[in-house]
XYZ file of N, CA and C in Angstrom:
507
model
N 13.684 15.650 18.656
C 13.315 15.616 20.053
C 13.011 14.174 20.476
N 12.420 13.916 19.777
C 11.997 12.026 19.919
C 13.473 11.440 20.199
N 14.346 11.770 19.325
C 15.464 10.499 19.092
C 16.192 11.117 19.964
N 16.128 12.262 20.608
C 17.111 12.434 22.114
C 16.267 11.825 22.770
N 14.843 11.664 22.827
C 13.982 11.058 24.346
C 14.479 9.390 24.303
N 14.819 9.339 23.227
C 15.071 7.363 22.781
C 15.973 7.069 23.197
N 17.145 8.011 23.240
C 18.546 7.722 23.887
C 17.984 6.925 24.912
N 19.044 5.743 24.864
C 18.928 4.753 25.897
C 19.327 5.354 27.362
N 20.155 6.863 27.632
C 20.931 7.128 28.505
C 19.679 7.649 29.647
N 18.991 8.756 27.801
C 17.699 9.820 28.459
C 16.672 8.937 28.839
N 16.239 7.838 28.350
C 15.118 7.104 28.408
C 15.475 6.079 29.938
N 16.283 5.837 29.824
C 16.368 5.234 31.611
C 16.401 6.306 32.762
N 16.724 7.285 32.621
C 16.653 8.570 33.001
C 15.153 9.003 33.338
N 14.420 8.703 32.084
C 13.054 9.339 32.424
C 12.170 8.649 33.123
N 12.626 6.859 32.792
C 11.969 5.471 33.014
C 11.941 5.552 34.726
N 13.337 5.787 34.993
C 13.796 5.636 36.970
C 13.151 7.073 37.201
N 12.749 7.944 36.493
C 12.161 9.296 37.444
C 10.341 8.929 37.068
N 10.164 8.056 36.473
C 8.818 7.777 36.559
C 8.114 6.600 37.576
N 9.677 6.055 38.168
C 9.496 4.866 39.201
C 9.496 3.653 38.784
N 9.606 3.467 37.687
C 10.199 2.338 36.905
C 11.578 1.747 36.737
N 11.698 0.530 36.761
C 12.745 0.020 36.378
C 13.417 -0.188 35.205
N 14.611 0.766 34.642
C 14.761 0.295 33.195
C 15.232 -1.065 32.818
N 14.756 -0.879 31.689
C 15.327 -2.363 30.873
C 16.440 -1.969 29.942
N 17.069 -3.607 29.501
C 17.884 -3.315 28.583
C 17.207 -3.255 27.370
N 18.010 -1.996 26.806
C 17.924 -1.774 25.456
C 17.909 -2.867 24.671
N 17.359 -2.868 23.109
C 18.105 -3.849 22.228
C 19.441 -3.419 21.866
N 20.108 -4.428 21.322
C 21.190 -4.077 20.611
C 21.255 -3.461 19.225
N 22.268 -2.947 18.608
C 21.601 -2.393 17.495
C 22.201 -3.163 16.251
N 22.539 -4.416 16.150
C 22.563 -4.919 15.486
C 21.881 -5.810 15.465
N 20.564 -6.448 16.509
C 19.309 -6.885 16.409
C 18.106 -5.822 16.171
N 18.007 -4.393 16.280
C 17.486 -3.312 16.237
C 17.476 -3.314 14.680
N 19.192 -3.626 13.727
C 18.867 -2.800 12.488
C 18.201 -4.513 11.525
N 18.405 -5.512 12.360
C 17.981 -6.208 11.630
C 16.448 -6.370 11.527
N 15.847 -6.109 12.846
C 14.406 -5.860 12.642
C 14.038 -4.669 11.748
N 14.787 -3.740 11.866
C 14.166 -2.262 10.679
C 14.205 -2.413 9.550
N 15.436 -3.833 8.944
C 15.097 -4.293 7.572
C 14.268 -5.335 7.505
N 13.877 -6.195 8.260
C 12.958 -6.901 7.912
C 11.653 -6.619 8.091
N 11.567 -4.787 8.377
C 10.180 -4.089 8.670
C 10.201 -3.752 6.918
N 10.935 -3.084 6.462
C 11.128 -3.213 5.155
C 11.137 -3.452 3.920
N 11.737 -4.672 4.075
C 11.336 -5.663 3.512
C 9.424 -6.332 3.420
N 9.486 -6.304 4.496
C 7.758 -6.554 4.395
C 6.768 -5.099 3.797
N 7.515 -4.139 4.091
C 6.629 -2.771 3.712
C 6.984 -3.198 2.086
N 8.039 -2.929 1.787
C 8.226 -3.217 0.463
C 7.682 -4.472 -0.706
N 7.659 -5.236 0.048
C 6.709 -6.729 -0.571
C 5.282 -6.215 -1.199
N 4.879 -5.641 0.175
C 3.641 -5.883 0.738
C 3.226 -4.354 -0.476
N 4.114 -3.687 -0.772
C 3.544 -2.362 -1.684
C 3.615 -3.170 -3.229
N 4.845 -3.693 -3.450
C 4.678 -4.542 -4.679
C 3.143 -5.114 -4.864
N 3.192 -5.927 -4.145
C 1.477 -6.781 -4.212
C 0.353 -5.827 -4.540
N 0.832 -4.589 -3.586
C -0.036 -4.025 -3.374
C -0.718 -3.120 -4.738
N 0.302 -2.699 -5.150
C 0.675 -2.333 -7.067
C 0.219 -3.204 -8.080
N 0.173 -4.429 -7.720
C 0.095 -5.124 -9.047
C -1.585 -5.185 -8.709
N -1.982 -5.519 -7.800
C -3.163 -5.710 -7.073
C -3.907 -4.876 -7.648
N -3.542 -3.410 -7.236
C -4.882 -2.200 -7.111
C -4.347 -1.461 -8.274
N -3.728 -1.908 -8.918
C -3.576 -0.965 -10.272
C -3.966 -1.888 -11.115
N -3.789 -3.120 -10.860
C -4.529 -4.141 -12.384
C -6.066 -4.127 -12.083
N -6.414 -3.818 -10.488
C -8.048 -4.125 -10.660
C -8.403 -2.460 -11.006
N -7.795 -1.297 -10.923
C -8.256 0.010 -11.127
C -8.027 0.143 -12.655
N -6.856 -0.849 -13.413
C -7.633 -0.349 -14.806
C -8.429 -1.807 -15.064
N -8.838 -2.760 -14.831
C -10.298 -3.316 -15.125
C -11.574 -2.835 -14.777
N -11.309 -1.909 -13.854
C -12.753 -1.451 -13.648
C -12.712 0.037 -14.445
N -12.017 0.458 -15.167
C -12.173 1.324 -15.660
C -12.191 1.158 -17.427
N -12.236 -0.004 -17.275
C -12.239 -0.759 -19.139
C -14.281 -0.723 -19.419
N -14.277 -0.417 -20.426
C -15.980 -0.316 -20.756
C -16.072 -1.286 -20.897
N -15.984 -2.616 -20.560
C -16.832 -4.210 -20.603
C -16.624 -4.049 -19.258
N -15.873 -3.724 -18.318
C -15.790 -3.968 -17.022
C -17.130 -3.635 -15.911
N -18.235 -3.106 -16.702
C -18.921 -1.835 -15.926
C -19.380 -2.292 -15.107
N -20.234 -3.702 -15.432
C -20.549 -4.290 -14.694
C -19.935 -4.891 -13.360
N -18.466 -4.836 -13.294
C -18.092 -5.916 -12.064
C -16.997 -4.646 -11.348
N -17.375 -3.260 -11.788
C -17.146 -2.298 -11.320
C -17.344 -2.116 -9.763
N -18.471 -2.166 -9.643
C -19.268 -2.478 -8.430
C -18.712 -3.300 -6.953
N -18.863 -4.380 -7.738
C -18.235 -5.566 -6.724
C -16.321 -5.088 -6.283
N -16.120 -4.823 -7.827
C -14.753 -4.306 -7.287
C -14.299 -3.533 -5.948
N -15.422 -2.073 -6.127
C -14.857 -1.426 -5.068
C -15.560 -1.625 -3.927
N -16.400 -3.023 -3.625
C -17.071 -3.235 -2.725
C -15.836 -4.069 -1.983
N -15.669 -4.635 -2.519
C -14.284 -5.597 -2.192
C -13.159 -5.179 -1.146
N -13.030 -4.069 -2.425
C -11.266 -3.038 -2.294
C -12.063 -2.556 -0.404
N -13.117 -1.844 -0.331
C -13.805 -1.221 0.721
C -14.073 -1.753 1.659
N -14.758 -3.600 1.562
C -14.225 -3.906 3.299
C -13.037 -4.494 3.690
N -12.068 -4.602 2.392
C -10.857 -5.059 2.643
C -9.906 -4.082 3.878
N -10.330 -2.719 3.303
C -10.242 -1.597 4.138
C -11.022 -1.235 5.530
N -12.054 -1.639 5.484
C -12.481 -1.652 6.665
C -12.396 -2.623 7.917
N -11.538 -3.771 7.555
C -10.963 -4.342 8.504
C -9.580 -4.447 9.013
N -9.745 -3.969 10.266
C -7.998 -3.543 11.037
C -7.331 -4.392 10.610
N -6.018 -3.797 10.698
C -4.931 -4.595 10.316
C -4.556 -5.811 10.899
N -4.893 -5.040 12.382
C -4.705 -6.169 13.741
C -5.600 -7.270 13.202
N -6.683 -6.816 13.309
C -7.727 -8.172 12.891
C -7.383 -9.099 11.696
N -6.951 -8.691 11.111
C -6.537 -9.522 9.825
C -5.639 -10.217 10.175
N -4.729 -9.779 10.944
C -3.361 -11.000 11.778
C -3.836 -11.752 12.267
N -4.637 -11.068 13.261
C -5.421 -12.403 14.166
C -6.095 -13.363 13.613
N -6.865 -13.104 12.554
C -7.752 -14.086 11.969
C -6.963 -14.938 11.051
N -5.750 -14.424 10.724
C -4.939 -15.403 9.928
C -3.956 -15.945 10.466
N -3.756 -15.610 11.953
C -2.814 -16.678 12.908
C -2.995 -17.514 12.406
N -4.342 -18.767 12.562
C -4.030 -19.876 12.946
C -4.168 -20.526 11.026
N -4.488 -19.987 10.153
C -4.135 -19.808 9.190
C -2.407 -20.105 8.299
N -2.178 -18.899 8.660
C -0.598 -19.147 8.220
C 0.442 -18.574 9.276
N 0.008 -18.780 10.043
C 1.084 -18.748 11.320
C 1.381 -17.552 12.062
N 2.509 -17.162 13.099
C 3.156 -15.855 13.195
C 4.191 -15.906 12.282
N 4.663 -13.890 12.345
C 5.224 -13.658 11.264
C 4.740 -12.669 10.261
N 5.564 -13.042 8.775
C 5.119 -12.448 8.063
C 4.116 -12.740 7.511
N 3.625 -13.682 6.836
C 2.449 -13.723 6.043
C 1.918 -13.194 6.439
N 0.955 -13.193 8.108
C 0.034 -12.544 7.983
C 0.253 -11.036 8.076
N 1.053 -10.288 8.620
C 1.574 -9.314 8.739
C 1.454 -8.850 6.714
N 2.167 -9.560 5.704
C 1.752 -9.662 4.750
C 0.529 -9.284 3.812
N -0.329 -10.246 4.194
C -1.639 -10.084 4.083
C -2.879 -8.921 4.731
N -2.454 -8.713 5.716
C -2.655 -7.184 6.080
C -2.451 -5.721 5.209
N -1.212 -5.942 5.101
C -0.773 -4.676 4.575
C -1.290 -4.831 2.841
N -1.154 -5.403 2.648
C -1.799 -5.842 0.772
C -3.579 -5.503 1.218
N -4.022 -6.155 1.893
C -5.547 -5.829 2.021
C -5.900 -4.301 2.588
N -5.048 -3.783 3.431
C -5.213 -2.070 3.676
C -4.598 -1.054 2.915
N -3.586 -1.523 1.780
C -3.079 -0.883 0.767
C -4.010 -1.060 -0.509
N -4.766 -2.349 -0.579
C -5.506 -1.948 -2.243
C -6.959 -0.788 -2.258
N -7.391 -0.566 -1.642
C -8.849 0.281 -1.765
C -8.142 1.995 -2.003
N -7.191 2.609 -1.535
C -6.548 3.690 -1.996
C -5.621 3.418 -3.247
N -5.068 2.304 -3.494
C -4.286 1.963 -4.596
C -5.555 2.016 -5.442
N -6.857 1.457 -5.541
C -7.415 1.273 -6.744
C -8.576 2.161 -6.979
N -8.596 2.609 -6.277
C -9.355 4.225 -6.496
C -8.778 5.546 -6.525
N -6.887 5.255 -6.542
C -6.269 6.556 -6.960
C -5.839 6.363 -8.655
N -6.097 4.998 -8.740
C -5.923 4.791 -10.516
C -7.012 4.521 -10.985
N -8.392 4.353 -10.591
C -9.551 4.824 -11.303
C -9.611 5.943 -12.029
N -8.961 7.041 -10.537
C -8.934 8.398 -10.398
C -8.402 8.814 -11.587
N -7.278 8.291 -11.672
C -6.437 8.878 -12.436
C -6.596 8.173 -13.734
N -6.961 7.251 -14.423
C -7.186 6.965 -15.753
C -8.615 7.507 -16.133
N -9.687 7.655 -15.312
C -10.752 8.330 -15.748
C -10.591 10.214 -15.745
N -9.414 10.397 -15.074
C -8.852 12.064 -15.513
C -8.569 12.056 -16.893
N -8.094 10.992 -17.724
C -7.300 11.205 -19.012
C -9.049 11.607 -19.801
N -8.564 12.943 -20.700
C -9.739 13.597 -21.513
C -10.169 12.503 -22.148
N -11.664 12.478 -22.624
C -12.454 11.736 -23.594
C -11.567 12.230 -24.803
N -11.054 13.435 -24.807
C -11.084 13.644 -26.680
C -9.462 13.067 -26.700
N -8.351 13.157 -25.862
C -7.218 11.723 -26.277
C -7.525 10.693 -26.400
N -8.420 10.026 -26.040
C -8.767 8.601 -26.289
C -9.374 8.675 -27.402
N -10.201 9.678 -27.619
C -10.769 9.391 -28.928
C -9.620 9.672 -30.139
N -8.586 10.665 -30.034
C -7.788 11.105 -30.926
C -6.928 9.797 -31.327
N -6.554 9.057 -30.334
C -6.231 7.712 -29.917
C -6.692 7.015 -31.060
N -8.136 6.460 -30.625
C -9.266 5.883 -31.701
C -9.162 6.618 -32.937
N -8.839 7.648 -33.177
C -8.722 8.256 -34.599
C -7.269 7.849 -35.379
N -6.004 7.505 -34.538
C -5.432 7.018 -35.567
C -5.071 5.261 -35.534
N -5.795 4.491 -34.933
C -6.296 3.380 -35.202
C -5.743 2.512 -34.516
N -5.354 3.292 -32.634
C -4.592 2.073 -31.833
C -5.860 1.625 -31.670
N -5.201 0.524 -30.726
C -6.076 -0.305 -30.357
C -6.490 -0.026 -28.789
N -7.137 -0.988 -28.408
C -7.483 -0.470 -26.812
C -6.226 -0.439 -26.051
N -6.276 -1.851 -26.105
C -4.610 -2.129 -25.094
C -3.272 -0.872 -25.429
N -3.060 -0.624 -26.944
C -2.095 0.481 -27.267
C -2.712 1.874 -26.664
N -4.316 1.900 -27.043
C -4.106 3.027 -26.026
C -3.983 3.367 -24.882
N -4.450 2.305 -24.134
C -3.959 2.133 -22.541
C -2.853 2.336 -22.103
N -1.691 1.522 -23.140
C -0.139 1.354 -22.631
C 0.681 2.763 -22.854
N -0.066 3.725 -23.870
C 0.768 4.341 -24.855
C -0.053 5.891 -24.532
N -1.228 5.511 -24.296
C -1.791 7.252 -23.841
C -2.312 7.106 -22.630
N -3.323 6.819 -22.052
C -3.774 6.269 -20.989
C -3.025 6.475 -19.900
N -2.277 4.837 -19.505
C -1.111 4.820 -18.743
C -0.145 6.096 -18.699
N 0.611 6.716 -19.168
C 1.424 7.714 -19.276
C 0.850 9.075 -18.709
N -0.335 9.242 -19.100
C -0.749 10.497 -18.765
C -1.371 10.258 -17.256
N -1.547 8.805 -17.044
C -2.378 9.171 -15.641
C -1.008 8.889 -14.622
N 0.049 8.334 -14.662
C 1.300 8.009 -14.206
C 1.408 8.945 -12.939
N 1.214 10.326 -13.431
C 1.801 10.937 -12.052
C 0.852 10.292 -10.793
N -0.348 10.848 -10.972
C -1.171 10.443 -9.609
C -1.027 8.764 -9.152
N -1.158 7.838 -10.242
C -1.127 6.663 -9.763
C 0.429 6.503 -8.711
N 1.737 7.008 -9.396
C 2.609 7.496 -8.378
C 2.611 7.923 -7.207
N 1.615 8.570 -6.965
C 0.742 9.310 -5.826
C 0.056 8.446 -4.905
N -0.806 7.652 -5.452
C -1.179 6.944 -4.563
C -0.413 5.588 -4.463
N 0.535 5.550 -4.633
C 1.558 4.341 -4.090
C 1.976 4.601 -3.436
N 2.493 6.196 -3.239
C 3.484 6.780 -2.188
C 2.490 6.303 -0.890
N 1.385 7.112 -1.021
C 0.183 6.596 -0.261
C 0.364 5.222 0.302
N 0.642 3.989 -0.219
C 0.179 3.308 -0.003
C 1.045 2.882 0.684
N 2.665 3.608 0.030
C 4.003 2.886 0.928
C 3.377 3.383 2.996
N 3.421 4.802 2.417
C 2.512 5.271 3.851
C 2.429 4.313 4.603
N 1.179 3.581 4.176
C 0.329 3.038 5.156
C 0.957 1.623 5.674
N 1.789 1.040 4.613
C 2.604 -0.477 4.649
C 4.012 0.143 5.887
N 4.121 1.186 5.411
C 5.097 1.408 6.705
C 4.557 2.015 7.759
N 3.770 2.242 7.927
C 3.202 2.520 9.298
C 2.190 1.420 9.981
């Protein structure tokens, strides 16, 4: 229903019965080049966003970490609590228009669900695999890479999808 109201034919149609003057459309070969370079930035901006909130969701979930646990998701939380808009604005004069800041937005409103859906999900993995783990004599990191990681995989999947979400919208 939307993409018949978008028709350029229906939408000047609705534009002149609302007393408006239509405009020209874009073209759609400036149209598809903006939808990939929306893209492209959603896609960047989830990368970052991955390496970001999944390397700080398993440090805060490492037992030396306990301490800076805290600060972590204090971080991840007003990173999130400041609009997206605002974050452009405040980094206009910063690093310009464009992407960066557009960039930097989406990485700062994508890590606080990125790193509390892999808290989530590595503190789901049972005490007694890790310990079974510890019983045949990996090490931390092996059990991280090798039991850990693997079993919590689906949800952390989960909240990326999440996160693409939010980078594309």
């Amino acid at each position: 229903m939307l993409a018949c109201f978008s028709h350029p034919t229906v939408a000047a149609a609705i534009v002149s019965a609302l007393g408006e003057t239509p405009r020209r459309a874009l073209p759609l070969d400036h149209l598809g080049a903006l939808a990939l370079h929306h893209l492209i930035l959603a896609g960047t901006g989830l990368v970052l966003v991955a390496i970001t909130g999944i390397g700080l969701g398993i440090l805060a979930t490492r037992p030396g970490a306990a301490s800076v646990r805290g600060g972590i998701d204090t971080l991840a939380a007003a990173a999130q609590a400041v609009p997206p808009v605002v974050v452009v604005a405040l980094a206009l004069p910063v690093l310009g228009f464009g992407g960066p800041p557009t960039l930097l937005a989406l990485v700062l409103y994508g890590i606080m669900p990125t790193l509390r859906g892999t808290v989530g999900a590595l503190e789901a993995v049972p005490a007694e695999t890790r310990e079974a783990a510890k019983a045949l004599g990996l090490t931390a990191r092996q059990t991280l890479t090798r039991i850990e990681l693997p079993l919590a995989a689906p949800a952390i999947v989960e909240t990326l999808r999440t996160a693409l979400v939010l980078a594309v919208a």
